[in-house]
């Protein structure tokens, strides 16, 4: 299934293909502040529909994950990184997807704070 997502102002829009059968909520220092519900997909399954330069990048700690955000409205629609095997991955914030029933997506809790 193809999903469309965007930030609040629309300067960042993307589409992502896959089966949304769960999301992850993490309690680490950044996720708890963002309140993001993340869905992990191969980065190639996600396509940015707006110019790359409208996205800001925030990294911290080991700088392994690129937290991408809209430079205009500040919403964080996704992050980018690599899995342990070196595959490029995206963590899509499903709160930014259109036409989904957030309450119907099973959420797993991840103890990122303890990592
Ligand atoms: Zn925006």
mmCIF file of N, CA and C and ligand atoms in Angstrom:
data_model
loop_
_atom_site.group_PDB
_atom_site.id
_atom_site.type_symbol
_atom_site.label_atom_id
_atom_site.label_comp_id
_atom_site.label_asym_id
_atom_site.label_seq_id
_atom_site.Cartn_x
_atom_site.Cartn_y
_atom_site.Cartn_z
ATOM 1 N N UNK A 1 0.843 -1.188 0.000
ATOM 2 C CA UNK A 1 0.000 0.000 0.000
ATOM 3 C C UNK A 1 0.885 1.247 0.000
ATOM 4 N N UNK A 2 0.406 2.267 -0.719
ATOM 5 C CA UNK A 2 1.149 3.517 -0.803
ATOM 6 C C UNK A 2 0.519 4.539 0.141
ATOM 7 N N UNK A 3 1.345 5.130 0.965
ATOM 8 C CA UNK A 3 0.873 6.175 1.877
ATOM 9 C C UNK A 3 1.526 7.495 1.503
ATOM 10 N N UNK A 4 0.781 8.567 1.716
ATOM 11 C CA UNK A 4 1.346 9.892 1.523
ATOM 12 C C UNK A 4 1.514 10.555 2.876
ATOM 13 N N UNK A 5 2.593 11.309 2.988
ATOM 14 C CA UNK A 5 2.832 12.002 4.243
ATOM 15 C C UNK A 5 3.384 13.385 3.989
ATOM 16 N N UNK A 6 3.299 14.213 5.003
ATOM 17 C CA UNK A 6 3.825 15.573 4.864
ATOM 18 C C UNK A 6 4.069 16.170 6.247
ATOM 19 N N UNK A 7 4.779 17.289 6.237
ATOM 20 C CA UNK A 7 4.893 18.081 7.452
ATOM 21 C C UNK A 7 3.610 18.904 7.596
ATOM 22 N N UNK A 8 3.587 19.874 8.490
ATOM 23 C CA UNK A 8 2.358 20.644 8.677
ATOM 24 C C UNK A 8 2.137 21.657 7.565
ATOM 25 N N UNK A 9 3.183 22.362 7.153
ATOM 26 C CA UNK A 9 3.010 23.439 6.167
ATOM 27 C C UNK A 9 3.009 22.921 4.738
ATOM 28 N N UNK A 10 3.500 21.717 4.517
ATOM 29 C CA UNK A 10 3.473 21.130 3.179
ATOM 30 C C UNK A 10 4.757 21.291 2.395
ATOM 31 N N UNK A 11 5.753 21.955 2.964
ATOM 32 C CA UNK A 11 7.027 22.094 2.240
ATOM 33 C C UNK A 11 7.774 20.773 2.150
ATOM 34 N N UNK A 12 7.425 19.867 3.047
ATOM 35 C CA UNK A 12 8.005 18.527 2.998
ATOM 36 C C UNK A 12 6.871 17.542 2.760
ATOM 37 N N UNK A 13 6.958 16.817 1.643
ATOM 38 C CA UNK A 13 5.957 15.791 1.349
ATOM 39 C C UNK A 13 6.685 14.567 0.831
ATOM 40 N N UNK A 14 6.098 13.408 1.093
ATOM 41 C CA UNK A 14 6.752 12.170 0.673
ATOM 42 C C UNK A 14 5.704 11.097 0.485
ATOM 43 N N UNK A 15 6.097 10.030 -0.154
ATOM 44 C CA UNK A 15 5.239 8.856 -0.213
ATOM 45 C C UNK A 15 6.063 7.655 0.204
ATOM 46 N N UNK A 16 5.363 6.686 0.750
ATOM 47 C CA UNK A 16 6.061 5.512 1.262
ATOM 48 C C UNK A 16 5.203 4.296 0.974
ATOM 49 N N UNK A 17 5.878 3.249 0.516
ATOM 50 C CA UNK A 17 5.174 2.028 0.154
ATOM 51 C C UNK A 17 5.534 0.933 1.140
ATOM 52 N N UNK A 18 4.511 0.230 1.619
ATOM 53 C CA UNK A 18 4.768 -0.865 2.528
ATOM 54 C C UNK A 18 3.507 -1.239 3.274
ATOM 55 N N UNK A 19 3.665 -2.185 4.167
ATOM 56 C CA UNK A 19 2.542 -2.628 4.966
ATOM 57 C C UNK A 19 2.676 -2.078 6.372
ATOM 58 N N UNK A 20 1.758 -1.225 6.717
ATOM 59 C CA UNK A 20 1.822 -0.566 8.029
ATOM 60 C C UNK A 20 1.135 -1.462 9.059
ATOM 61 N N UNK A 21 1.927 -2.376 9.644
ATOM 62 C CA UNK A 21 1.295 -3.276 10.605
ATOM 63 C C UNK A 21 1.762 -3.038 12.033
ATOM 64 N N UNK A 22 2.474 -1.937 12.227
ATOM 65 C CA UNK A 22 2.863 -1.608 13.586
ATOM 66 C C UNK A 22 3.743 -0.378 13.603
ATOM 67 N N UNK A 23 3.833 0.213 14.764
ATOM 68 C CA UNK A 23 4.684 1.384 14.923
ATOM 69 C C UNK A 23 5.359 1.285 16.274
ATOM 70 N N UNK A 24 6.404 2.070 16.433
ATOM 71 C CA UNK A 24 7.175 2.028 17.654
ATOM 72 C C UNK A 24 7.167 3.388 18.344
ATOM 73 N N UNK A 25 6.935 3.331 19.626
ATOM 74 C CA UNK A 25 7.038 4.534 20.436
ATOM 75 C C UNK A 25 8.243 4.350 21.337
ATOM 76 N N UNK A 26 9.109 5.335 21.352
ATOM 77 C CA UNK A 26 10.370 5.202 22.059
ATOM 78 C C UNK A 26 10.452 6.276 23.142
ATOM 79 N N UNK A 27 11.086 5.928 24.247
ATOM 80 C CA UNK A 27 11.142 6.860 25.382
ATOM 81 C C UNK A 27 12.487 7.573 25.493
ATOM 82 N N UNK A 28 13.291 7.560 24.421
ATOM 83 C CA UNK A 28 14.592 8.232 24.496
ATOM 84 C C UNK A 28 14.396 9.742 24.543
ATOM 85 N N UNK A 29 15.499 10.459 24.711
ATOM 86 C CA UNK A 29 15.406 11.891 24.985
ATOM 87 C C UNK A 29 14.755 12.659 23.846
ATOM 88 N N UNK A 30 14.950 12.213 22.609
ATOM 89 C CA UNK A 30 14.342 12.977 21.510
ATOM 90 C C UNK A 30 12.940 12.474 21.190
ATOM 91 N N UNK A 31 12.747 11.154 21.191
ATOM 92 C CA UNK A 31 11.424 10.616 20.833
ATOM 93 C C UNK A 31 10.358 11.039 21.836
ATOM 94 N N UNK A 32 10.721 11.080 23.106
ATOM 95 C CA UNK A 32 9.710 11.446 24.089
ATOM 96 C C UNK A 32 9.295 12.901 23.897
ATOM 97 N N UNK A 33 10.216 13.733 23.434
ATOM 98 C CA UNK A 33 9.863 15.128 23.183
ATOM 99 C C UNK A 33 9.043 15.284 21.908
ATOM 100 N N UNK A 34 9.403 14.514 20.879
ATOM 101 C CA UNK A 34 8.691 14.628 19.603
ATOM 102 C C UNK A 34 7.325 13.957 19.654
ATOM 103 N N UNK A 35 7.231 12.897 20.426
ATOM 104 C CA UNK A 35 5.989 12.135 20.454
ATOM 105 C C UNK A 35 5.745 11.354 19.182
ATOM 106 N N UNK A 36 6.810 11.047 18.468
ATOM 107 C CA UNK A 36 6.655 10.378 17.182
ATOM 108 C C UNK A 36 6.263 8.910 17.361
ATOM 109 N N UNK A 37 5.463 8.433 16.427
ATOM 110 C CA UNK A 37 5.194 7.000 16.304
ATOM 111 C C UNK A 37 5.910 6.555 15.038
ATOM 112 N N UNK A 38 6.911 5.714 15.194
ATOM 113 C CA UNK A 38 7.790 5.417 14.071
ATOM 114 C C UNK A 38 7.482 4.087 13.408
ATOM 115 N N UNK A 39 7.565 4.123 12.099
ATOM 116 C CA UNK A 39 7.383 2.937 11.271
ATOM 117 C C UNK A 39 8.660 2.786 10.453
ATOM 118 N N UNK A 40 9.345 1.641 10.634
ATOM 119 C CA UNK A 40 10.624 1.449 9.964
ATOM 120 C C UNK A 40 10.421 0.782 8.603
ATOM 121 N N UNK A 41 10.987 1.392 7.590
ATOM 122 C CA UNK A 41 10.904 0.874 6.217
ATOM 123 C C UNK A 41 12.280 1.016 5.571
ATOM 124 N N UNK A 42 12.551 0.211 4.534
ATOM 125 C CA UNK A 42 13.786 0.464 3.773
ATOM 126 C C UNK A 42 13.719 1.887 3.199
ATOM 127 N N UNK A 43 14.836 2.591 3.225
ATOM 128 C CA UNK A 43 14.819 3.981 2.750
ATOM 129 C C UNK A 43 14.343 4.058 1.299
ATOM 130 N N UNK A 44 14.616 3.012 0.517
ATOM 131 C CA UNK A 44 14.206 3.013 -0.885
ATOM 132 C C UNK A 44 12.696 2.932 -1.050
ATOM 133 N N UNK A 45 11.981 2.523 -0.008
ATOM 134 C CA UNK A 45 10.514 2.449 -0.091
ATOM 135 C C UNK A 45 9.887 3.824 0.089
ATOM 136 N N UNK A 46 10.706 4.783 0.463
ATOM 137 C CA UNK A 46 10.202 6.136 0.704
ATOM 138 C C UNK A 46 10.758 7.080 -0.339
ATOM 139 N N UNK A 47 9.880 7.920 -0.850
ATOM 140 C CA UNK A 47 10.296 8.845 -1.897
ATOM 141 C C UNK A 47 9.932 10.260 -1.480
ATOM 142 N N UNK A 48 10.916 11.120 -1.475
ATOM 143 C CA UNK A 48 10.688 12.525 -1.134
ATOM 144 C C UNK A 48 10.099 13.232 -2.354
ATOM 145 N N UNK A 49 9.017 13.970 -2.158
ATOM 146 C CA UNK A 49 8.328 14.624 -3.278
ATOM 147 C C UNK A 49 8.619 16.121 -3.333
ATOM 148 N N UNK A 50 9.371 16.603 -2.374
ATOM 149 C CA UNK A 50 9.661 18.033 -2.300
ATOM 150 C C UNK A 50 11.181 18.204 -2.242
ATOM 151 N N UNK A 51 11.690 19.402 -2.490
ATOM 152 C CA UNK A 51 13.153 19.579 -2.552
ATOM 153 C C UNK A 51 13.845 19.239 -1.247
ATOM 154 N N UNK A 52 14.954 18.553 -1.403
ATOM 155 C CA UNK A 52 15.783 18.138 -0.261
ATOM 156 C C UNK A 52 16.163 19.335 0.625
ATOM 157 N N UNK A 53 16.363 20.508 0.014
ATOM 158 C CA UNK A 53 16.866 21.651 0.792
ATOM 159 C C UNK A 53 15.837 22.235 1.754
ATOM 160 N N UNK A 54 14.571 21.814 1.662
ATOM 161 C CA UNK A 54 13.590 22.272 2.639
ATOM 162 C C UNK A 54 13.645 21.469 3.929
ATOM 163 N N UNK A 55 14.489 20.434 3.936
ATOM 164 C CA UNK A 55 14.622 19.587 5.123
ATOM 165 C C UNK A 55 15.852 19.970 5.917
ATOM 166 N N UNK A 56 15.687 20.086 7.212
ATOM 167 C CA UNK A 56 16.822 20.230 8.095
ATOM 168 C C UNK A 56 17.215 18.869 8.635
ATOM 169 N N UNK A 57 18.409 18.794 9.205
ATOM 170 C CA UNK A 57 18.896 17.532 9.751
ATOM 171 C C UNK A 57 19.428 17.779 11.151
ATOM 172 N N UNK A 58 18.969 16.954 12.074
ATOM 173 C CA UNK A 58 19.475 17.052 13.439
ATOM 174 C C UNK A 58 20.078 15.716 13.831
ATOM 175 N N UNK A 59 21.270 15.761 14.384
ATOM 176 C CA UNK A 59 21.885 14.532 14.886
ATOM 177 C C UNK A 59 22.425 14.818 16.281
ATOM 178 N N UNK A 60 22.566 13.766 17.072
ATOM 179 C CA UNK A 60 23.135 13.933 18.406
ATOM 180 C C UNK A 60 23.733 12.610 18.839
ATOM 181 N N UNK A 61 24.351 12.603 19.985
ATOM 182 C CA UNK A 61 24.946 11.397 20.551
ATOM 183 C C UNK A 61 25.929 10.779 19.549
ATOM 184 N N UNK A 62 25.631 9.600 19.004
ATOM 185 C CA UNK A 62 26.573 8.969 18.088
ATOM 186 C C UNK A 62 26.366 9.407 16.649
ATOM 187 N N UNK A 63 25.405 10.247 16.411
ATOM 188 C CA UNK A 63 25.124 10.800 15.074
ATOM 189 C C UNK A 63 24.832 9.715 14.041
ATOM 190 N N UNK A 64 24.206 8.640 14.496
ATOM 191 C CA UNK A 64 23.900 7.544 13.579
ATOM 192 C C UNK A 64 22.567 7.765 12.879
ATOM 193 N N UNK A 65 21.696 8.489 13.522
ATOM 194 C CA UNK A 65 20.362 8.708 12.951
ATOM 195 C C UNK A 65 20.239 10.172 12.551
ATOM 196 N N UNK A 66 19.787 10.374 11.325
ATOM 197 C CA UNK A 66 19.527 11.740 10.884
ATOM 198 C C UNK A 66 18.056 12.035 11.121
ATOM 199 N N UNK A 67 17.788 12.913 12.064
ATOM 200 C CA UNK A 67 16.407 13.309 12.350
ATOM 201 C C UNK A 67 16.068 14.447 11.405
ATOM 202 N N UNK A 68 15.195 14.187 10.462
ATOM 203 C CA UNK A 68 14.888 15.188 9.435
ATOM 204 C C UNK A 68 13.648 15.967 9.841
ATOM 205 N N UNK A 69 13.699 17.257 9.612
ATOM 206 C CA UNK A 69 12.565 18.101 9.996
ATOM 207 C C UNK A 69 12.362 19.201 8.961
ATOM 208 N N UNK A 70 11.151 19.726 8.929
ATOM 209 C CA UNK A 70 10.834 20.814 8.009
ATOM 210 C C UNK A 70 11.435 22.100 8.557
ATOM 211 N N UNK A 71 12.198 22.798 7.709
ATOM 212 C CA UNK A 71 12.842 24.036 8.156
ATOM 213 C C UNK A 71 11.823 25.141 8.396
ATOM 214 N N UNK A 72 10.625 25.006 7.825
ATOM 215 C CA UNK A 72 9.622 26.059 7.977
ATOM 216 C C UNK A 72 8.724 25.830 9.187
ATOM 217 N N UNK A 73 8.119 24.647 9.285
ATOM 218 C CA UNK A 73 7.145 24.448 10.374
ATOM 219 C C UNK A 73 7.701 23.613 11.521
ATOM 220 N N UNK A 74 8.859 22.998 11.343
ATOM 221 C CA UNK A 74 9.504 22.313 12.445
ATOM 222 C C UNK A 74 9.032 20.905 12.715
ATOM 223 N N UNK A 75 8.082 20.410 11.918
ATOM 224 C CA UNK A 75 7.593 19.039 12.132
ATOM 225 C C UNK A 75 8.657 18.030 11.677
ATOM 226 N N UNK A 76 8.750 16.937 12.423
ATOM 227 C CA UNK A 76 9.698 15.860 12.085
ATOM 228 C C UNK A 76 8.959 14.721 11.400
ATOM 229 N N UNK A 77 8.950 14.665 10.081
ATOM 230 C CA UNK A 77 8.177 13.599 9.424
ATOM 231 C C UNK A 77 8.895 12.251 9.372
ATOM 232 N N UNK A 78 10.235 12.263 9.395
ATOM 233 C CA UNK A 78 10.941 10.973 9.328
ATOM 234 C C UNK A 78 12.388 11.142 9.768
ATOM 235 N N UNK A 79 13.021 9.999 9.977
ATOM 236 C CA UNK A 79 14.446 9.972 10.260
ATOM 237 C C UNK A 79 15.109 8.997 9.306
ATOM 238 N N UNK A 80 16.408 9.096 9.198
ATOM 239 C CA UNK A 80 17.138 8.203 8.303
ATOM 240 C C UNK A 80 18.329 7.616 9.033
ATOM 241 N N UNK A 81 18.630 6.376 8.677
ATOM 242 C CA UNK A 81 19.784 5.727 9.288
ATOM 243 C C UNK A 81 20.055 4.422 8.581
ATOM 244 N N UNK A 82 20.865 3.573 9.207
ATOM 245 C CA UNK A 82 21.129 2.259 8.632
ATOM 246 C C UNK A 82 20.865 1.197 9.691
ATOM 247 N N UNK A 83 20.407 0.042 9.241
ATOM 248 C CA UNK A 83 20.176 -1.044 10.188
ATOM 249 C C UNK A 83 21.510 -1.741 10.476
ATOM 250 N N UNK A 84 21.519 -2.718 11.405
ATOM 251 C CA UNK A 84 22.804 -3.349 11.770
ATOM 252 C C UNK A 84 23.526 -4.005 10.595
ATOM 253 N N UNK A 85 22.792 -4.333 9.516
ATOM 254 C CA UNK A 85 23.429 -4.940 8.347
ATOM 255 C C UNK A 85 23.904 -3.903 7.336
ATOM 256 N N UNK A 86 23.689 -2.642 7.644
ATOM 257 C CA UNK A 86 24.155 -1.594 6.743
ATOM 258 C C UNK A 86 23.142 -1.152 5.702
ATOM 259 N N UNK A 87 21.914 -1.668 5.785
ATOM 260 C CA UNK A 87 20.884 -1.237 4.834
ATOM 261 C C UNK A 87 20.341 0.128 5.237
ATOM 262 N N UNK A 88 20.120 0.973 4.247
ATOM 263 C CA UNK A 88 19.557 2.294 4.533
ATOM 264 C C UNK A 88 18.096 2.150 4.923
ATOM 265 N N UNK A 89 17.744 2.754 6.044
ATOM 266 C CA UNK A 89 16.390 2.655 6.563
ATOM 267 C C UNK A 89 15.808 4.044 6.789
ATOM 268 N N UNK A 90 14.495 4.093 6.805
ATOM 269 C CA UNK A 90 13.811 5.322 7.200
ATOM 270 C C UNK A 90 12.868 4.980 8.338
ATOM 271 N N UNK A 91 12.751 5.892 9.280
ATOM 272 C CA UNK A 91 11.769 5.767 10.354
ATOM 273 C C UNK A 91 10.726 6.845 10.096
ATOM 274 N N UNK A 92 9.588 6.410 9.570
ATOM 275 C CA UNK A 92 8.537 7.353 9.206
ATOM 276 C C UNK A 92 7.677 7.627 10.434
ATOM 277 N N UNK A 93 7.441 8.898 10.685
ATOM 278 C CA UNK A 93 6.541 9.277 11.774
ATOM 279 C C UNK A 93 5.106 9.140 11.248
ATOM 280 N N UNK A 94 4.420 8.085 11.691
ATOM 281 C CA UNK A 94 3.106 7.812 11.087
ATOM 282 C C UNK A 94 2.074 8.873 11.460
ATOM 283 N N UNK A 95 2.390 9.719 12.407
ATOM 284 C CA UNK A 95 1.477 10.839 12.691
ATOM 285 C C UNK A 95 1.426 11.822 11.531
ATOM 286 N N UNK A 96 2.409 11.728 10.625
ATOM 287 C CA UNK A 96 2.463 12.622 9.471
ATOM 288 C C UNK A 96 1.847 12.001 8.224
ATOM 289 N N UNK A 97 1.317 10.782 8.321
ATOM 290 C CA UNK A 97 0.714 10.133 7.161
ATOM 291 C C UNK A 97 -0.749 10.526 7.025
ATOM 292 N N UNK A 98 -1.200 10.570 5.785
ATOM 293 C CA UNK A 98 -2.594 10.915 5.511
ATOM 294 C C UNK A 98 -3.456 9.656 5.501
ATOM 295 N N UNK A 99 -4.673 9.822 5.951
ATOM 296 C CA UNK A 99 -5.691 8.798 5.754
ATOM 297 C C UNK A 99 -5.479 7.518 6.530
ATOM 298 N N UNK A 100 -4.786 7.582 7.659
ATOM 299 C CA UNK A 100 -4.687 6.363 8.463
ATOM 300 C C UNK A 100 -5.394 6.599 9.792
ATOM 301 N N UNK A 101 -5.864 5.511 10.354
ATOM 302 C CA UNK A 101 -6.514 5.565 11.655
ATOM 303 C C UNK A 101 -5.442 5.222 12.693
ATOM 304 N N UNK A 102 -4.895 6.250 13.322
ATOM 305 C CA UNK A 102 -3.777 6.051 14.245
ATOM 306 C C UNK A 102 -4.101 5.044 15.345
ATOM 307 N N UNK A 103 -5.349 5.075 15.812
ATOM 308 C CA UNK A 103 -5.740 4.203 16.905
ATOM 309 C C UNK A 103 -5.744 2.730 16.530
ATOM 310 N N UNK A 104 -5.762 2.435 15.226
ATOM 311 C CA UNK A 104 -5.839 1.036 14.801
ATOM 312 C C UNK A 104 -4.459 0.431 14.573
ATOM 313 N N UNK A 105 -3.407 1.231 14.680
ATOM 314 C CA UNK A 105 -2.056 0.718 14.444
ATOM 315 C C UNK A 105 -1.466 0.249 15.778
ATOM 316 N N UNK A 106 -1.099 -1.034 15.864
ATOM 317 C CA UNK A 106 -0.505 -1.514 17.119
ATOM 318 C C UNK A 106 0.819 -0.809 17.397
ATOM 319 N N UNK A 107 0.987 -0.369 18.624
ATOM 320 C CA UNK A 107 2.194 0.372 18.993
ATOM 321 C C UNK A 107 3.011 -0.444 19.978
ATOM 322 N N UNK A 108 4.286 -0.610 19.647
ATOM 323 C CA UNK A 108 5.218 -1.271 20.555
ATOM 324 C C UNK A 108 6.027 -0.207 21.263
ATOM 325 N N UNK A 109 6.295 -0.453 22.525
ATOM 326 C CA UNK A 109 7.086 0.511 23.279
ATOM 327 C C UNK A 109 8.530 0.055 23.316
ATOM 328 N N UNK A 110 9.411 0.993 23.064
ATOM 329 C CA UNK A 110 10.829 0.683 22.992
ATOM 330 C C UNK A 110 11.561 1.509 24.039
ATOM 331 N N UNK A 111 12.395 0.842 24.804
ATOM 332 C CA UNK A 111 13.081 1.504 25.893
ATOM 333 C C UNK A 111 14.410 2.095 25.413
ATOM 334 N N UNK A 112 14.312 3.093 24.553
ATOM 335 C CA UNK A 112 15.520 3.718 24.007
ATOM 336 C C UNK A 112 16.303 4.495 25.046
ATOM 337 N N UNK A 113 15.626 4.918 26.093
ATOM 338 C CA UNK A 113 16.281 5.690 27.137
ATOM 339 C C UNK A 113 17.391 4.896 27.809
ATOM 340 N N UNK A 114 17.223 3.574 27.868
ATOM 341 C CA UNK A 114 18.208 2.734 28.561
ATOM 342 C C UNK A 114 19.380 2.347 27.672
ATOM 343 N N UNK A 115 19.365 2.752 26.417
ATOM 344 C CA UNK A 115 20.443 2.346 25.520
ATOM 345 C C UNK A 115 21.684 3.210 25.718
HETATM 346 ZN ZN1 LIG B 1 6.593 22.285 7.133
#
